XYZ file of C-alpha atoms in Angstrom:
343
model
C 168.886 109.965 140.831
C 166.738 109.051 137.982
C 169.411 107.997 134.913
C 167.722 108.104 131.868
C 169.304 105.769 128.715
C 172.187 106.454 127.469
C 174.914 105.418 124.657
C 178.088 105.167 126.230
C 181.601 105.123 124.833
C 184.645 103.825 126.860
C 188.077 104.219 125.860
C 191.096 101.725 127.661
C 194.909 102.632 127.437
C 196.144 101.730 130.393
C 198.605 99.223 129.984
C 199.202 97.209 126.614
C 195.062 96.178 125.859
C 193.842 99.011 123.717
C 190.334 99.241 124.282
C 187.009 100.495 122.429
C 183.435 99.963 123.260
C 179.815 100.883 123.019
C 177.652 100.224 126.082
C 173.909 101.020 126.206
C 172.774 101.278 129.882
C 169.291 102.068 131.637
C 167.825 100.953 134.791
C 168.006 97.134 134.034
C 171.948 97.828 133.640
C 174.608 97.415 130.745
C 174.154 95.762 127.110
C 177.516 95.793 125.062
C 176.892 96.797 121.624
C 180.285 96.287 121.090
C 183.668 95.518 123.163
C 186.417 95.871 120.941
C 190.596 94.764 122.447
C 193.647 95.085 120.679
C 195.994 92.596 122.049
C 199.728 93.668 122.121
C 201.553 90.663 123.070
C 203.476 89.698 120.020
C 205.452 93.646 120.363
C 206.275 92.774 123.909
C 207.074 88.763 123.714
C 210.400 89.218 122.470
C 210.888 91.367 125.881
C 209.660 89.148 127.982
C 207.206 92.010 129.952
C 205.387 95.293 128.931
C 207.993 98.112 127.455
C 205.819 101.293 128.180
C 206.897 103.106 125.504
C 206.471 100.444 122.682
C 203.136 100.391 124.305
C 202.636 104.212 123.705
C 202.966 103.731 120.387
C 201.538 100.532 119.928
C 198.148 102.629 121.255
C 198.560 105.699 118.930
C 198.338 103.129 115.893
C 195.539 100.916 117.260
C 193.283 103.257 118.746
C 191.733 104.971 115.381
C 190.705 101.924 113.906
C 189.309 100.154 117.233
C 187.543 102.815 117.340
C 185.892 102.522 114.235
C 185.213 99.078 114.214
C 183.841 99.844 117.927
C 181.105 102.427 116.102
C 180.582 99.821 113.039
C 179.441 97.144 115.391
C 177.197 99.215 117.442
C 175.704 100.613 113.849
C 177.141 104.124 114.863
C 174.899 105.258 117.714
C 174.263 108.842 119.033
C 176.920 109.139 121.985
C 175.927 110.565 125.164
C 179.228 110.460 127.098
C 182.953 109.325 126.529
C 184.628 107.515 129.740
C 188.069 107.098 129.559
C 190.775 105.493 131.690
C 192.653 108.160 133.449
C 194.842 105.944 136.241
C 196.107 103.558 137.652
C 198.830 102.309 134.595
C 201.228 103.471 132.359
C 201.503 107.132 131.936
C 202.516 106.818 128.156
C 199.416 104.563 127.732
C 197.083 106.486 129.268
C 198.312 109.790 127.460
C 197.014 107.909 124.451
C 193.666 107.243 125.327
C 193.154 110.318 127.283
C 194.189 112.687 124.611
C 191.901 110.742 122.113
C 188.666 110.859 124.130
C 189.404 114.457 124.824
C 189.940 115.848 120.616
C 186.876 113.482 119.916
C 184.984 115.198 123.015
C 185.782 118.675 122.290
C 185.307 117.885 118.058
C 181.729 116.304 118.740
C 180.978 118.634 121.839
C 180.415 115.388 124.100
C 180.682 115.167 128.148
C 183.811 113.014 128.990
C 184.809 111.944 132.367
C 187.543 110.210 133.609
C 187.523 106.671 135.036
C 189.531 104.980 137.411
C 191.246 101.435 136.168
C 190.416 99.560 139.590
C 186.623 100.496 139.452
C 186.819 99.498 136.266
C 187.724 95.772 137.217
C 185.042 95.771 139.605
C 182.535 96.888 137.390
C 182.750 94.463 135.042
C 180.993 91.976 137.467
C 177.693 94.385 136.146
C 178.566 93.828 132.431
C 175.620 91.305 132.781
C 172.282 91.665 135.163
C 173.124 90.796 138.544
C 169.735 90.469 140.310
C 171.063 89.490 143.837
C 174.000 91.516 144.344
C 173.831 93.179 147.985
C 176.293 95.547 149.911
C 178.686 95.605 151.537
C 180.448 93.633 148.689
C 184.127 92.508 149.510
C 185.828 93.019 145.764
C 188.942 91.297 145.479
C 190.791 92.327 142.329
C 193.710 90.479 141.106
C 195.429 91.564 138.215
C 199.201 92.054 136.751
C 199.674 95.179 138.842
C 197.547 95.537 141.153
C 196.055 92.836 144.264
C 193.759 94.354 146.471
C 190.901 94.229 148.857
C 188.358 96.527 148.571
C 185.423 97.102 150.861
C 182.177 98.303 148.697
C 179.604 100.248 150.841
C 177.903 101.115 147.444
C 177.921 102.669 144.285
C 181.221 104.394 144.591
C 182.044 104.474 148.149
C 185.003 102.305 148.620
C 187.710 101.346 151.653
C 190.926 99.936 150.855
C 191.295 96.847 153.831
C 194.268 95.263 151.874
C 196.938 95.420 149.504
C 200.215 93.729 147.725
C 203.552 94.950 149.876
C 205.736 94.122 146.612
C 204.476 92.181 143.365
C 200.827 91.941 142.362
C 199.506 88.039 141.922
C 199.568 88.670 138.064
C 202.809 89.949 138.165
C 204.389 86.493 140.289
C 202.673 84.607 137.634
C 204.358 86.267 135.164
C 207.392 86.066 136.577
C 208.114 82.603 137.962
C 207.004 81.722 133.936
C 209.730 83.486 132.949
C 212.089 82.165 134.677
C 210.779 78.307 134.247
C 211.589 79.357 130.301
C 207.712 79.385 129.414
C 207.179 82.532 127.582
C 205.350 85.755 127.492
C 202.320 86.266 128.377
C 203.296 83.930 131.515
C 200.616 83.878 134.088
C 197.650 81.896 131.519
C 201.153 79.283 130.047
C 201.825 78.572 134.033
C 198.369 78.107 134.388
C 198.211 75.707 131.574
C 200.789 74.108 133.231
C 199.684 73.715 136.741
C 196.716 71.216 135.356
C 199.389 68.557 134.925
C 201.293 68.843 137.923
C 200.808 68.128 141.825
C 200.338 71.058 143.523
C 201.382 69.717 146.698
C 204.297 68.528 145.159
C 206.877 70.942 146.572
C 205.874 73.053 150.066
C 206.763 76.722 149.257
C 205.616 79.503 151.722
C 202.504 81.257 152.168
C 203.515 85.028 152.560
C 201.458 86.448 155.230
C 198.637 84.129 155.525
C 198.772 84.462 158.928
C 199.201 88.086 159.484
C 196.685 90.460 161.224
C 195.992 92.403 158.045
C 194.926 91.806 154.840
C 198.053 93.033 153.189
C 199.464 90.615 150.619
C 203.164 89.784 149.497
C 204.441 87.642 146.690
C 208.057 88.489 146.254
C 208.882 86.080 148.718
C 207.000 83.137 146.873
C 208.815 84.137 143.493
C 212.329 83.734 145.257
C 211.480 80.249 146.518
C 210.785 79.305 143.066
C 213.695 80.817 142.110
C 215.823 78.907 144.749
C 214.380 75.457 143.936
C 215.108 75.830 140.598
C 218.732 76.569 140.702
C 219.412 73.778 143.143
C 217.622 71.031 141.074
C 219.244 72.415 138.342
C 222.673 71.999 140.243
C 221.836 68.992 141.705
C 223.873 65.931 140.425
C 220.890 63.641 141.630
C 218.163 65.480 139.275
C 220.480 65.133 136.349
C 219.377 68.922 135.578
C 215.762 68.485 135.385
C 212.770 70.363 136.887
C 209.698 69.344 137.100
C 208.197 71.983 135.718
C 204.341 70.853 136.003
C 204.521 70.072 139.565
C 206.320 73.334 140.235
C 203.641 75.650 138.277
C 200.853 73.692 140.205
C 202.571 73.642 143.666
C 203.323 77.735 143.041
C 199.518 78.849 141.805
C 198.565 76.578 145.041
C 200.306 78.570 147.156
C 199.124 82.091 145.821
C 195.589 80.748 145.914
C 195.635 79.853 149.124
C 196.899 83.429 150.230
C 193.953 84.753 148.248
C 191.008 82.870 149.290
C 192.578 82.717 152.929
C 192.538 86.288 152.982
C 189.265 86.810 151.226
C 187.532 84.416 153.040
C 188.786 86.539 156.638
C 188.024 89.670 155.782
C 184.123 88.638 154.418
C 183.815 87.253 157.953
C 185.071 90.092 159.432
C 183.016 92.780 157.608
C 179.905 90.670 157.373
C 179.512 91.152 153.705
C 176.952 89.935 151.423
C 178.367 89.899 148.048
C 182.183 88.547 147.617
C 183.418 89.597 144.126
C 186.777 88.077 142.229
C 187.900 90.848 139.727
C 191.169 91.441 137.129
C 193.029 89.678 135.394
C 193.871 87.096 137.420
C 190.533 86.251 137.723
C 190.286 84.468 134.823
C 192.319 81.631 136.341
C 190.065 78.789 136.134
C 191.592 76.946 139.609
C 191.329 80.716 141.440
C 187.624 81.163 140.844
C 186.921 77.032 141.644
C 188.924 77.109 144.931
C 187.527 80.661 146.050
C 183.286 79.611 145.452
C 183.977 76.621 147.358
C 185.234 78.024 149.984
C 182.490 80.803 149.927
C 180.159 77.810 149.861
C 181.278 76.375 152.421
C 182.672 79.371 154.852
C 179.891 81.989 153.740
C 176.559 79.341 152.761
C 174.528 83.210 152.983
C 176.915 85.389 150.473
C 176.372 85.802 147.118
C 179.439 85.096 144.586
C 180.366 86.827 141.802
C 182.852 86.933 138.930
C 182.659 88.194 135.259
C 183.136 85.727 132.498
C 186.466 85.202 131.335
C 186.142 88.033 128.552
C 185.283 90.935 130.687
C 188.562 89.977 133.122
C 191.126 91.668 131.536
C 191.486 95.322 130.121
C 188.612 96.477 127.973
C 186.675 99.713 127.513
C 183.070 97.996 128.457
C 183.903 98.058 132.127
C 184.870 101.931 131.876
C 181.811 102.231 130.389
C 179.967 100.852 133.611
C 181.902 102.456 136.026
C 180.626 106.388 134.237
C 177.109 104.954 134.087
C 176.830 104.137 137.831
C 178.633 107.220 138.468
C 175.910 109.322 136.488
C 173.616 106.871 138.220
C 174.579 108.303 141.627
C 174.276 111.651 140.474
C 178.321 112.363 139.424
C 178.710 114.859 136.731
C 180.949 114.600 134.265
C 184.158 116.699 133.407
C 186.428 115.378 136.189
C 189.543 113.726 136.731
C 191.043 114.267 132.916
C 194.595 114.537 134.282
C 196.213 110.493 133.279
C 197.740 109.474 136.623
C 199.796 106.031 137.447
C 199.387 105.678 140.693
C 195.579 106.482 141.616
């Protein structure tokens, strides 16, 4: 299907990012006129995680003027068609953002369609031209909720080959930070951390590197940390201390390995061309190293993408991409306005 240009708006709620933007797209792809992201994380630091319904509202008070600000930017274009985030997430969240698009849809008589929050990730690799992207393209998204596998046979024909058991990557991350004291958001501080420490400092498991699936578990890696730290801090010979550095690094060592081990196994397996690193996680600056060289050196033929650290978390320009490569592909809109969690 022929696509001719169009002005789209995408609309993010599906967590604690409120997100507003303006993508123009044609047949050379996507050009943000404007990507606008409320951050939440000062309501929820004092929580130490996400509280959904601080979120809700949170949402209802930032949404109106992201939105403005989003039009401002992009010197108030004509819009064609408002994609919003209908699933996975929060169900307060997404309420928000659903029952915005929809009153500004109906008010302005504009097509709306609802986007899913995991095509989303993955479409944010095409937030910029990418000239030599070929399928089948192996997506691994890694994010605070959600660690999965995905198989791309094209534009939206997916197969799920693997997913978390128990806690997402992101999630781990955020909580092995919280219990090494080092505050909220967690995942980017331990991070931080890691760059000072040894990574092969302490030897804690792998979960399911070895397994005959590309499943993924990380609850199991948590409670290690957990158990080291108690005992050093019991321990009469550490005098109380832990080594915090060496523990962050030898924990985000660990996880990456289970990643790019994984990863690596199923791109073999499937014979695919393209091997994308999506979500949150993804902005990790050791993940995306460790992963292209082992692409490099596994996979010399495959072609390796991940967005720039911007476009990895929540924001509305991905949504955006996913309803123009769905109108690409001949979708129509109207669908899929019902806000679910657990798509």
């Amino acid at each position: 299907m022929i696509c001719k240009d169009m002005i789209i708006l995408g609309i993010e709620t599906s967590c604690d990012d409120t997100g507003v933007a303006v993508v123009e797209a044609d047949s050379k792809g996507c050009r943000i006129l404007s990507n606008i992201v409320s951050s939440q994380t000062k309501v929820h630091a004092p929580y130490g995680g996400v509280v959904p319904n601080l979120a809700a509202r949170a949402h209802l008070k930032n949404i109106k003027p992201c939105f403005e600000r989003a039009l401002k930017e992009a010197k108030n274009p004509k819009i064609d068609l408002i994609a919003v985030t209908v699933g996975p997430g929060l169900i307060p969240s997404l309420l928000v953002g659903v029952n915005f698009a929809k009153a500004l849809a109906y008010a302005q008589k504009i097509p709306i369609t609802g986007i899913n929050h995991i095509e989303g990730h993955i479409y944010a690799n095409w937030l910029l031209s990418i000239q030599n992207s070929k399928f089948p393209i192996l997506c691994l998204v890694v994010s605070g909720g959600h660690t999965q596998l995905i198989l791309m046979e094209g534009y939206g024909k997916y197969k799920l080959l693997g997913e978390t058991r128990d806690d997402a990557a992101g999630e781990a991350f955020d909580k092995t930070a919280k219990l090494l004291g080092l505050g909220y958001p967690g995942g980017p501080i331990l991070a931080q951390k890691a760059k000072e420490g040894n990574p092969r400092a302490f030897d804690f498991p792998r979960p399911m590197i070895r397994a005959n699936n590309f499943d993924f578990s990380f609850s199991g890696l948590k409670t290690a940390v957990l158990y080291l730290v108690r005992g050093l801090r019991d321990s009469p010979q550490s005098l109380g201390t832990v080594p915090i550095s060496d523990i962050c690094a030898s924990f985000q060592q660990a996880a990456i390995d289970v990643l790019v081990s994984k990863t690596i196994r199923a791109a073999k397996k499937y014979k695919t061309k393209t091997i994308m690193l999506s979500g949150g996680v993804a902005a990790n600056q050791e993940l995306r190293k460790q992963l292209k060289n082992e692409i490099e050196k596994n996979l010399p033929n495959a072609n390796f993408h991940v967005p720039p650290i911007k476009f990895c978390g929540d924001n509305a320009a991905m949504i955006a991409a996913v309803a123009f490569y769905n109108r690409k592909r001949g979708q129509s809109p109207l669908r899929g306005l019902s806000p679910s969690g657990t798509i």
